[in-house]
PDB file of C-alpha atoms in Angstrom:
ATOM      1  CA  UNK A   1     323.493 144.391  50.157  1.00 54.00           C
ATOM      2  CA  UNK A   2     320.165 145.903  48.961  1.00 55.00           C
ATOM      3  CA  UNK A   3     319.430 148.521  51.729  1.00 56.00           C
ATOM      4  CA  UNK A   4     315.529 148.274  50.300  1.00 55.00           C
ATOM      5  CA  UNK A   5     315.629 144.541  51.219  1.00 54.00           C
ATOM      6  CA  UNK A   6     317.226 145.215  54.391  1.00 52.00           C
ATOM      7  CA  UNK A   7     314.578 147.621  55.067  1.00 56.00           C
ATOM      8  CA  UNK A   8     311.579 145.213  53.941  1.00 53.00           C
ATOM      9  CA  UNK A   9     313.267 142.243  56.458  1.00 57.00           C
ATOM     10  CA  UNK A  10     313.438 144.684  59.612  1.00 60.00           C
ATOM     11  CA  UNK A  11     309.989 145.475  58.886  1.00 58.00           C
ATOM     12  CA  UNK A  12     308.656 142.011  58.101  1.00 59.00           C
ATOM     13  CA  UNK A  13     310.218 141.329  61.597  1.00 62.00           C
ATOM     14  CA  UNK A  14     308.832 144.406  63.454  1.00 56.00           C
ATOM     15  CA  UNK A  15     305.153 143.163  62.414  1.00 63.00           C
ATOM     16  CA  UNK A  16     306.109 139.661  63.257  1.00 60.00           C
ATOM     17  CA  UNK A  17     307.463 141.841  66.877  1.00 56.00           C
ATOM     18  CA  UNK A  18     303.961 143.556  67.234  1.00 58.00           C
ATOM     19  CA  UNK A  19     301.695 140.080  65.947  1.00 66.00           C
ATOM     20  CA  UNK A  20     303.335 138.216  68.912  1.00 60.00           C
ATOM     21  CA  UNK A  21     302.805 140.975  71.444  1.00 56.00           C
ATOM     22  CA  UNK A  22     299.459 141.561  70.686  1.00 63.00           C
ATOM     23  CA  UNK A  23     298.873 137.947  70.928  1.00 69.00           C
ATOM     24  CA  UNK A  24     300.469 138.181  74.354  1.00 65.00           C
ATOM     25  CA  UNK A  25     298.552 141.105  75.697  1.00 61.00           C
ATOM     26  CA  UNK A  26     295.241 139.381  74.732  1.00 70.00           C
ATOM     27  CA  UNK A  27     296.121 136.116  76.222  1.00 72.00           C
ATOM     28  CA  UNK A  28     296.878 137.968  79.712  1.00 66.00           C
ATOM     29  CA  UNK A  29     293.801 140.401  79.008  1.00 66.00           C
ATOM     30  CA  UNK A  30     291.700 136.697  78.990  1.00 67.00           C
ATOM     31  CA  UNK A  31     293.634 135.542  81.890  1.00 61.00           C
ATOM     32  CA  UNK A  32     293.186 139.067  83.991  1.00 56.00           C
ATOM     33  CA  UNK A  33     289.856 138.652  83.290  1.00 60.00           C
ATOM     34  CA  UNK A  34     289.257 134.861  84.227  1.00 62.00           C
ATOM     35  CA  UNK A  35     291.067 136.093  87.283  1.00 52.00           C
ATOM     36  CA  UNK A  36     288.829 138.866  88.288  1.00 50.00           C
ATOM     37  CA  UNK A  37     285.633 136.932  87.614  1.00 55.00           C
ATOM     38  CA  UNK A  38     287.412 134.307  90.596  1.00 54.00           C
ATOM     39  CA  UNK A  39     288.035 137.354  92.873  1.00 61.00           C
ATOM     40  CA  UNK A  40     284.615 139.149  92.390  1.00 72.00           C
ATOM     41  CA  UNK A  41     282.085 136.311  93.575  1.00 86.00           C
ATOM     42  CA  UNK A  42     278.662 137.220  94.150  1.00 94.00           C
ATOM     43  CA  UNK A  43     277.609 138.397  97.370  1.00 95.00           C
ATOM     44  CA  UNK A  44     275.407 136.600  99.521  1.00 95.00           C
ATOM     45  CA  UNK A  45     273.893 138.180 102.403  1.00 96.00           C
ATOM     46  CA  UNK A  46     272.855 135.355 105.435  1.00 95.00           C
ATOM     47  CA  UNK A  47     271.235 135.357 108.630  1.00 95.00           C
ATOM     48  CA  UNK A  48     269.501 133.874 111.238  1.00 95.00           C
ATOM     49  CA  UNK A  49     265.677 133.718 111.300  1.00 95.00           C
ATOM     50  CA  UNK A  50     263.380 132.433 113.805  1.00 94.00           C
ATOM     51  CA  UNK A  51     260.246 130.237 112.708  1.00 95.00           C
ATOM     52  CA  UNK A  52     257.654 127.974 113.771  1.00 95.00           C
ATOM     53  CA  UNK A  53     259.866 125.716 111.912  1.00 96.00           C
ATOM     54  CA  UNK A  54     262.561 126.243 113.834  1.00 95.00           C
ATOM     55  CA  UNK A  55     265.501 128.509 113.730  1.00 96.00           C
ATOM     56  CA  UNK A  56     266.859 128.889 109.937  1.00 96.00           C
ATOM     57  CA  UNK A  57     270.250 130.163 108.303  1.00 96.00           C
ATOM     58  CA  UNK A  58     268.917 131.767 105.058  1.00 97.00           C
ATOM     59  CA  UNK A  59     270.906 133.032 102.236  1.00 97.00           C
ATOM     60  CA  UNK A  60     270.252 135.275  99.326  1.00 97.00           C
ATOM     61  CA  UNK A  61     272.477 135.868  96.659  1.00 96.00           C
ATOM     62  CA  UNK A  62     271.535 138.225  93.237  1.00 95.00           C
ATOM     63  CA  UNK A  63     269.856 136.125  91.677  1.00 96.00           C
ATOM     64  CA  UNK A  64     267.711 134.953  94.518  1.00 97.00           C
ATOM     65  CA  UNK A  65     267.909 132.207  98.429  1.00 97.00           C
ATOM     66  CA  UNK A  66     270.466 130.331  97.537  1.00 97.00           C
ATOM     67  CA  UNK A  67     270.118 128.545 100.892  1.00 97.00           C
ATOM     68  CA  UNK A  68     268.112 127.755 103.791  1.00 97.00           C
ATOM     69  CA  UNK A  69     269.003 125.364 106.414  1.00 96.00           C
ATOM     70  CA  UNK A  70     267.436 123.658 109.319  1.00 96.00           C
ATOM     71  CA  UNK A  71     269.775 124.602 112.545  1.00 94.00           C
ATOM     72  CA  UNK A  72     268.522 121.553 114.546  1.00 92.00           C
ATOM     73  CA  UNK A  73     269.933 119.658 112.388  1.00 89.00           C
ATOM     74  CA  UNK A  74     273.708 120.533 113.137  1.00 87.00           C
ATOM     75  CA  UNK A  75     276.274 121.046 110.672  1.00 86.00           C
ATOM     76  CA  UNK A  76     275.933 124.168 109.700  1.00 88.00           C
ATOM     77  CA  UNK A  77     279.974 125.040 109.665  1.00 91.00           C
ATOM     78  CA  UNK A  78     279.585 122.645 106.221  1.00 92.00           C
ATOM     79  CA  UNK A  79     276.454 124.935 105.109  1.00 92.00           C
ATOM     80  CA  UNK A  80     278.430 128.018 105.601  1.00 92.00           C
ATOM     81  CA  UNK A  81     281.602 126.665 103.986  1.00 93.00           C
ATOM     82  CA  UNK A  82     279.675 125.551 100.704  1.00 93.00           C
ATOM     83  CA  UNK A  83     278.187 129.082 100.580  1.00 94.00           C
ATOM     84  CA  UNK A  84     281.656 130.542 100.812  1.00 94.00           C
ATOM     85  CA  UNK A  85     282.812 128.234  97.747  1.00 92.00           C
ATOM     86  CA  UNK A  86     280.291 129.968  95.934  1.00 93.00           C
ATOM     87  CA  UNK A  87     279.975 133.836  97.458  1.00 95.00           C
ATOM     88  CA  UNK A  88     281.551 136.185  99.811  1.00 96.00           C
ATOM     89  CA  UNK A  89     278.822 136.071 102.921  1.00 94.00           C
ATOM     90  CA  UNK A  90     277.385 139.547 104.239  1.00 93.00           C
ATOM     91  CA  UNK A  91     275.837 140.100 107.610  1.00 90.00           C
ATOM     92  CA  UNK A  92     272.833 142.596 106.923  1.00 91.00           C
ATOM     93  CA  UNK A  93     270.100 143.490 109.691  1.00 93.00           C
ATOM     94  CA  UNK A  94     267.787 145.177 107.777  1.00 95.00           C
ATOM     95  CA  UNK A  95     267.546 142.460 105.289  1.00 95.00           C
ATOM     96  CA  UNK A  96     267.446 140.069 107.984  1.00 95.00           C
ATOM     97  CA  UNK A  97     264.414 141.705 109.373  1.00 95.00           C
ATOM     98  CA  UNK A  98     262.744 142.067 106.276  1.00 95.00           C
ATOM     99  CA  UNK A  99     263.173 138.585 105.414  1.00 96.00           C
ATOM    100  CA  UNK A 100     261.834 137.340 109.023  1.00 95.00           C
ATOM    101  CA  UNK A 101     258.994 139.460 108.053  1.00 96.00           C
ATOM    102  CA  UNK A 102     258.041 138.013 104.812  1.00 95.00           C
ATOM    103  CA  UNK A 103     258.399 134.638 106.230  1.00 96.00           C
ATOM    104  CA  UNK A 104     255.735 135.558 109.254  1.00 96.00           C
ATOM    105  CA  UNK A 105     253.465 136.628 106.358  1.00 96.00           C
ATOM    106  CA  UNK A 106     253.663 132.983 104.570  1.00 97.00           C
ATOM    107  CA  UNK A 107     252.813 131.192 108.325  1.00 96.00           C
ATOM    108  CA  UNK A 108     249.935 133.506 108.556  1.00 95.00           C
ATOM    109  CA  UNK A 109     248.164 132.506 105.397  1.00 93.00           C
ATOM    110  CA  UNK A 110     250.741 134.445 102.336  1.00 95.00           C
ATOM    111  CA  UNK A 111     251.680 131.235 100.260  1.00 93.00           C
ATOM    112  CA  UNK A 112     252.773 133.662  97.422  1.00 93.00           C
ATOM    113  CA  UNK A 113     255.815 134.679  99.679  1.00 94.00           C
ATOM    114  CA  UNK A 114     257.125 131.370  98.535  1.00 95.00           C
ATOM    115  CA  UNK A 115     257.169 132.069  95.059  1.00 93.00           C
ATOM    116  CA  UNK A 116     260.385 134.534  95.474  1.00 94.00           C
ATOM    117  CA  UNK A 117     262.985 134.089  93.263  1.00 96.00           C
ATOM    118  CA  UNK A 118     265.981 131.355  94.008  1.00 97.00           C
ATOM    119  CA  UNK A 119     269.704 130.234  93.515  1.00 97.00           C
ATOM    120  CA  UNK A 120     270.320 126.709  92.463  1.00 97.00           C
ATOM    121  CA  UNK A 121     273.942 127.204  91.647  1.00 94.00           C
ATOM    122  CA  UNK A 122     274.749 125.321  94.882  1.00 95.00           C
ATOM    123  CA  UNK A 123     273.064 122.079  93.282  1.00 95.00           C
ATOM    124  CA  UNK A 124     276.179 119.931  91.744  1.00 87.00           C
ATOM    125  CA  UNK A 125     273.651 118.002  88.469  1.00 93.00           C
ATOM    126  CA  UNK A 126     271.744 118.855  85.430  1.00 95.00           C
ATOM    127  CA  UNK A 127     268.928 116.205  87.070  1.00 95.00           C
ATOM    128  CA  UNK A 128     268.988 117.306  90.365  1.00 96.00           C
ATOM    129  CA  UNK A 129     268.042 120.947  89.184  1.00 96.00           C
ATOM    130  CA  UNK A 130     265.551 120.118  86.841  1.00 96.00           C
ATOM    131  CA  UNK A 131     263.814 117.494  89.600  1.00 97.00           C
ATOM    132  CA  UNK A 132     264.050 120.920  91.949  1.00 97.00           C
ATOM    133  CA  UNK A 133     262.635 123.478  88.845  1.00 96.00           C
ATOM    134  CA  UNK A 134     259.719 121.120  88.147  1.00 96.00           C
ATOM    135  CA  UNK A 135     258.800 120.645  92.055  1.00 97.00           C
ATOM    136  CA  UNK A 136     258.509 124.753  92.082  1.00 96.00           C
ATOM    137  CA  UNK A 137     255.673 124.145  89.637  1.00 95.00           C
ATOM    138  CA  UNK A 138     253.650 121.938  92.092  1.00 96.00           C
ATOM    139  CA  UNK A 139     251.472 124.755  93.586  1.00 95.00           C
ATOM    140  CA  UNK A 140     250.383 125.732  97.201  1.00 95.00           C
ATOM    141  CA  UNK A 141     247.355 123.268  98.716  1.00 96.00           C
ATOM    142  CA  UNK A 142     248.703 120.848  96.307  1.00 97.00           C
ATOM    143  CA  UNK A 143     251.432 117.512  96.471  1.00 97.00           C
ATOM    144  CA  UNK A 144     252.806 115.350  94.019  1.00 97.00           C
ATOM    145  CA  UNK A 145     254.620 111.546  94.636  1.00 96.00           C
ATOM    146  CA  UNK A 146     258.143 110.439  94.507  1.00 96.00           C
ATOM    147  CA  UNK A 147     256.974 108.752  91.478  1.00 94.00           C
ATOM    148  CA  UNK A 148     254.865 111.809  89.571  1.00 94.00           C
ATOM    149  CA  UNK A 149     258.103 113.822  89.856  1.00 96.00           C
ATOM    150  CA  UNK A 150     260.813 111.238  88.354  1.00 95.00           C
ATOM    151  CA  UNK A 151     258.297 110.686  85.702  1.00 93.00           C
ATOM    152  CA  UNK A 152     257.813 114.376  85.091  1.00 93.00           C
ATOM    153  CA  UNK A 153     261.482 114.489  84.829  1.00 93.00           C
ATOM    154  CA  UNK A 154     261.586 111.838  81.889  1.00 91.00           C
ATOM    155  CA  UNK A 155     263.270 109.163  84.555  1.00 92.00           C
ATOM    156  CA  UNK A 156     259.983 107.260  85.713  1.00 91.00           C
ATOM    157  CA  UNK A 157     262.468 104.802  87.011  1.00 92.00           C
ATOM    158  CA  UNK A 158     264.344 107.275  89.167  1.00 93.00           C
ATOM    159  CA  UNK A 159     262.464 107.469  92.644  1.00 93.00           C
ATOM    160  CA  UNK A 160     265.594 106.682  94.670  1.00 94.00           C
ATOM    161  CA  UNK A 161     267.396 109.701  92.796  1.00 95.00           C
ATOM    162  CA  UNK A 162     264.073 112.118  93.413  1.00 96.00           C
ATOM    163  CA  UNK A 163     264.662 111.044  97.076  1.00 95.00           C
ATOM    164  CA  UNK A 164     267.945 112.282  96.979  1.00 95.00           C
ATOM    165  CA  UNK A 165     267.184 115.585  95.582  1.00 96.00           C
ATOM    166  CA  UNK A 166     264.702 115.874  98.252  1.00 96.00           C
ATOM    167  CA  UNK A 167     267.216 115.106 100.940  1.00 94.00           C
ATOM    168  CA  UNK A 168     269.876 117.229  99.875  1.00 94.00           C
ATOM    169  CA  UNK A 169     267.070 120.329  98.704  1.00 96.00           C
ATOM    170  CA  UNK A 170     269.442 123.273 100.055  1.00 96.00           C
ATOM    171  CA  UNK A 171     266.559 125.753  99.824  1.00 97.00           C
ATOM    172  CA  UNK A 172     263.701 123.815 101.081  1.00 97.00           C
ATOM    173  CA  UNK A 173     260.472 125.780 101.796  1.00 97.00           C
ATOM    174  CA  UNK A 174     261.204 127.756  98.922  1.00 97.00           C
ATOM    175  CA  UNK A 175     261.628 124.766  96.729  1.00 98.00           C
ATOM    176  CA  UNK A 176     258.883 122.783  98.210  1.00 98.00           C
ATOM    177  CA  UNK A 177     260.143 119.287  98.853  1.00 97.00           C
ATOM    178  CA  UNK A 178     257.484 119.262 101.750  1.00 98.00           C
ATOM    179  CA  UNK A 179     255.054 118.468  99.067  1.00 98.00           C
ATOM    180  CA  UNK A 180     256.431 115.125  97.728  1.00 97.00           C
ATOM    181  CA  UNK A 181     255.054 112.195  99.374  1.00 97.00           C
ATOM    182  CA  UNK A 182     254.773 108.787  99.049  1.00 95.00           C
ATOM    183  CA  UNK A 183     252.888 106.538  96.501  1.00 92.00           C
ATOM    184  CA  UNK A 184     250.417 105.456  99.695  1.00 93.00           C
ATOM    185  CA  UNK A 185     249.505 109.038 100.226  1.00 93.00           C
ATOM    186  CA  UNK A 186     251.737 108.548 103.473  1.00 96.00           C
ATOM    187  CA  UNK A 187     253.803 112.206 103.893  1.00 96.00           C
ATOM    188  CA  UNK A 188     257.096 110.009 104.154  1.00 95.00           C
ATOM    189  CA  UNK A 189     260.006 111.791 105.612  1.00 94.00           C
ATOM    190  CA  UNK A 190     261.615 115.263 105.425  1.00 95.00           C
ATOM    191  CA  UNK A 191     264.834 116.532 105.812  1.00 92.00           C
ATOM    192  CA  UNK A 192     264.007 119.529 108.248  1.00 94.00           C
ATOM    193  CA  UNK A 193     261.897 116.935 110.270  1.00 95.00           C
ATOM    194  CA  UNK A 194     258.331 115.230 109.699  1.00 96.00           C
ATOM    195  CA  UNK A 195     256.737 117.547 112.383  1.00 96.00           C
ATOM    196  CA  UNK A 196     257.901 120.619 110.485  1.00 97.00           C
ATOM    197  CA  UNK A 197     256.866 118.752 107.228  1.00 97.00           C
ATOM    198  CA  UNK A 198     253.218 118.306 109.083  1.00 96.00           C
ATOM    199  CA  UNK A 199     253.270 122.379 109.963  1.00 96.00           C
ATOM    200  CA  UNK A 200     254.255 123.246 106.798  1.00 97.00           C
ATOM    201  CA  UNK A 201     251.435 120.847 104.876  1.00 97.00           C
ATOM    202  CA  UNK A 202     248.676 122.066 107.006  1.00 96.00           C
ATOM    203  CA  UNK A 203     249.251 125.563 106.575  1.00 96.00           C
ATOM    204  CA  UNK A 204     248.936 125.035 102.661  1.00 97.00           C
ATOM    205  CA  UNK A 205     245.453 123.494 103.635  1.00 95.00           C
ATOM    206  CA  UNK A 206     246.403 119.922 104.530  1.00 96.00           C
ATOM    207  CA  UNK A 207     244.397 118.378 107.301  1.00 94.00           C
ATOM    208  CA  UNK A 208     247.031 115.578 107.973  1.00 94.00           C
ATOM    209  CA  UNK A 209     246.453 113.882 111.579  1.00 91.00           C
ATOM    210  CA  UNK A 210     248.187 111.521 113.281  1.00 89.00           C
ATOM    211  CA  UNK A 211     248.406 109.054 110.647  1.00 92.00           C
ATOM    212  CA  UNK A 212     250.407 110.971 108.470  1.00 95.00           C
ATOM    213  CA  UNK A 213     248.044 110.405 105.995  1.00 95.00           C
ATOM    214  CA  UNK A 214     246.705 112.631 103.264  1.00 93.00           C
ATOM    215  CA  UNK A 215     243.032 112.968 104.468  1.00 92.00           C
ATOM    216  CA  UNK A 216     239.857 111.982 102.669  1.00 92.00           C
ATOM    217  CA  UNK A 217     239.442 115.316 101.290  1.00 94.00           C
ATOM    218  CA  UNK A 218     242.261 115.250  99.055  1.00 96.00           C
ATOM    219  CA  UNK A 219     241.359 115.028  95.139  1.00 96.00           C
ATOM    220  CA  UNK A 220     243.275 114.373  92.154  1.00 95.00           C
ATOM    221  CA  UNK A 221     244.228 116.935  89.588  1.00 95.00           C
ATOM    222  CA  UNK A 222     245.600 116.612  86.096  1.00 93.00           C
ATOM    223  CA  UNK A 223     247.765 119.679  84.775  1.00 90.00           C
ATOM    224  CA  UNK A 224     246.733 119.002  80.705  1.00 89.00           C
ATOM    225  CA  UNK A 225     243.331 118.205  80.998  1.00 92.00           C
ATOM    226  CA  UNK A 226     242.532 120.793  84.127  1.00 94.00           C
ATOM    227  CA  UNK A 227     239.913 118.579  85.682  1.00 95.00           C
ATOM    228  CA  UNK A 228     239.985 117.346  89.122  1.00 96.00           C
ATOM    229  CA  UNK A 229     238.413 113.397  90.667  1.00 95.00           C
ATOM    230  CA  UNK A 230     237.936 112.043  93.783  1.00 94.00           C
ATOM    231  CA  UNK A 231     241.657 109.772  94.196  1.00 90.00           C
ATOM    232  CA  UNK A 232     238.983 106.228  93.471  1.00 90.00           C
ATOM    233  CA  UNK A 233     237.600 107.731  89.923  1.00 92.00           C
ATOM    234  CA  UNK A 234     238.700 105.456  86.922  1.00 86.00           C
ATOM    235  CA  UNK A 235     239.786 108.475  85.090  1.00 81.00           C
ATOM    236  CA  UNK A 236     241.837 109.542  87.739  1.00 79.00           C
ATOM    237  CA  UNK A 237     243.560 106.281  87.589  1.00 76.00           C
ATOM    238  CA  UNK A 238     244.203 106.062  84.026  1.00 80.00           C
ATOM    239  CA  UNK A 239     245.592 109.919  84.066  1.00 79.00           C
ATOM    240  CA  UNK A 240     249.106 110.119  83.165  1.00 83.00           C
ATOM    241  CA  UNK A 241     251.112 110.058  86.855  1.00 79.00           C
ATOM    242  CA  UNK A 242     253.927 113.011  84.929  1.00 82.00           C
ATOM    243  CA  UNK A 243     250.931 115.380  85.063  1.00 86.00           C
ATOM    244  CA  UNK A 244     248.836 114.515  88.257  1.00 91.00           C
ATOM    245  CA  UNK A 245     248.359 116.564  91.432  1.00 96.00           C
ATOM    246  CA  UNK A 246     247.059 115.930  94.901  1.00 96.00           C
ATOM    247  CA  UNK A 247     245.254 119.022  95.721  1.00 97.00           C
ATOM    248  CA  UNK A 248     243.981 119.029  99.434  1.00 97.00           C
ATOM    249  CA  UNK A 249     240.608 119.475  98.841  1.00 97.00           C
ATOM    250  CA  UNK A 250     237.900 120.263  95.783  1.00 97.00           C
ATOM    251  CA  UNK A 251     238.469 124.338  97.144  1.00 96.00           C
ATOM    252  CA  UNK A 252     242.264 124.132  96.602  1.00 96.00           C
ATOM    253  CA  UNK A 253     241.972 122.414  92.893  1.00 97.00           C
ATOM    254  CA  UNK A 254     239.301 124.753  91.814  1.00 96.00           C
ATOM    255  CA  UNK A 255     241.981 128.234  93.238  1.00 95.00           C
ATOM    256  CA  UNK A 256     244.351 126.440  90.607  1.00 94.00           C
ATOM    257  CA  UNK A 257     242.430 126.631  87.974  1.00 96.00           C
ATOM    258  CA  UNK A 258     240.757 122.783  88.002  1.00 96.00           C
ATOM    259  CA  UNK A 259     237.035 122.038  86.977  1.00 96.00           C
ATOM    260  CA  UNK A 260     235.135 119.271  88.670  1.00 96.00           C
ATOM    261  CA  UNK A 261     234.907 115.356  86.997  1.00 95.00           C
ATOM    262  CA  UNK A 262     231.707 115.120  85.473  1.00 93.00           C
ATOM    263  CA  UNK A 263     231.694 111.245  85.669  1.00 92.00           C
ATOM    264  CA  UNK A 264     232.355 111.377  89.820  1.00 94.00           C
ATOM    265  CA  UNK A 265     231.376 114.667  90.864  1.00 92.00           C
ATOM    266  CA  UNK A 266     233.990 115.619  93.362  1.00 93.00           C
ATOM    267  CA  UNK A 267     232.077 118.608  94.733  1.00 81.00           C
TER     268      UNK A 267
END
């Protein structure tokens, strides 16, 4: 036998060797790190905070609340667990405080605290998050409909499903589903409670009484032309419904930017 061929073959086969083992060692480099991503979740830190809403279990991940929920309501061994599937939970005082803090400052007039960052990772549909990311652009002293929000989501049909995402909201306040209301200017229900929807309405300027009824102040808004009617102004009614707002008075439309209808003269 050729010694030189014998040579060439062991080496043909020690490359083959050291192909296949490098294959192997990046295959369990990918799986190590699949692995590791698993075992280092994001941390959360939750709390309990006391407001005029009610006591609240908030928590705030890294990339912002990731929850708040409504004690009162019970079932908050289910909240906790579906935090857990997502982070590892921390107990932290001085962020509790802080927090509890911030949120006194939004009850006392601060409507910008509610423009902190949040966590919708714990929302399980492409819809449902985009429904949630378009109601954060509905500004303070303002509301939009059931029916305005499916159509801004390109699902004008889809009011039952935009009631769902209300109802299941796991960071209301936050993400505002106290300002969706019904087609009849009626507040309609809330998930933390229509009394706490009522607080939270009239401390962005609503004067709702006890007919849970937008009052006569309110005016409508339209985001692409930036002019504001009274709610009985034909060009009000033709706007498109994707881009209206219900601000809570002329004062409120005019902070967000809104000029006054020059056909009805809304003040």
């Amino acid at each position: 036998m050729n010694p030189s061929k014998v040579t060439k073959s062991s080496d043909a086969t020690a490359e083959a060797d050291d192909r296949a083992v490098d294959t192997m060692v990046r295959r369990a480099r990918a799986g190590i790190r699949r692995a590791m991503k698993v075992l280092r979740r994001p941390e959360a830190r939750v709390g309990i905070i006391a407001s005029p809403i009610g006591r609240l279990m908030v928590a705030e991940g890294p990339r912002g609340i990731a929850a708040i929920h409504f004690l009162w309501t019970g079932a908050a061994d289910e909240a906790l667990a579906r935090l857990r599937r997502r982070f590892d939970l921390l107990d932290n005082e001085t962020w509790r405080e802080n927090f509890n803090r911030e949120l006194d400052r939004y009850f006392r007039g601060d409507i910008a605290v509610l423009d902190r960052p949040v966590d919708l990772s714990l929302v399980e549909s492409e819809f449902k998050r985009r429904a949630l990311m378009r109601l954060r652009e509905v500004p303070s002293g303002s509301v939009t409909t059931y029916q305005a929000l499916a159509a801004d989501c390109g699902a004008p049909d889809a009011q039952r499903a935009i009631g769902t995402t209300m109802a299941t909201n796991p960071i209301p306040l936050f993400v505002p589903c106290h300002r969706v209301i019904r087609s009849d200017g009626t507040i309609g229900n809330y998930g933390g409670g229509v009394k706490n929807k009522l607080i939270l309405l009239r401390n962005e300027g609503f004067e709702v009484g006890s007919s849970l009824k937008l009052p006569a102040s309110a005016v409508m808004g339209h985001r692409r032309t930036l002019i504001y009617c009274r709610p009985d102004c034909g060009a009000a009614r033709r706007s498109n419904p994707a881009r209206a707002l219900i601000f809570a008075d002329a004062r409120h439309a005019r902070a967000a930017g809104l000029r006054a209808c020059k056909l009805c003269k809304p003040g």
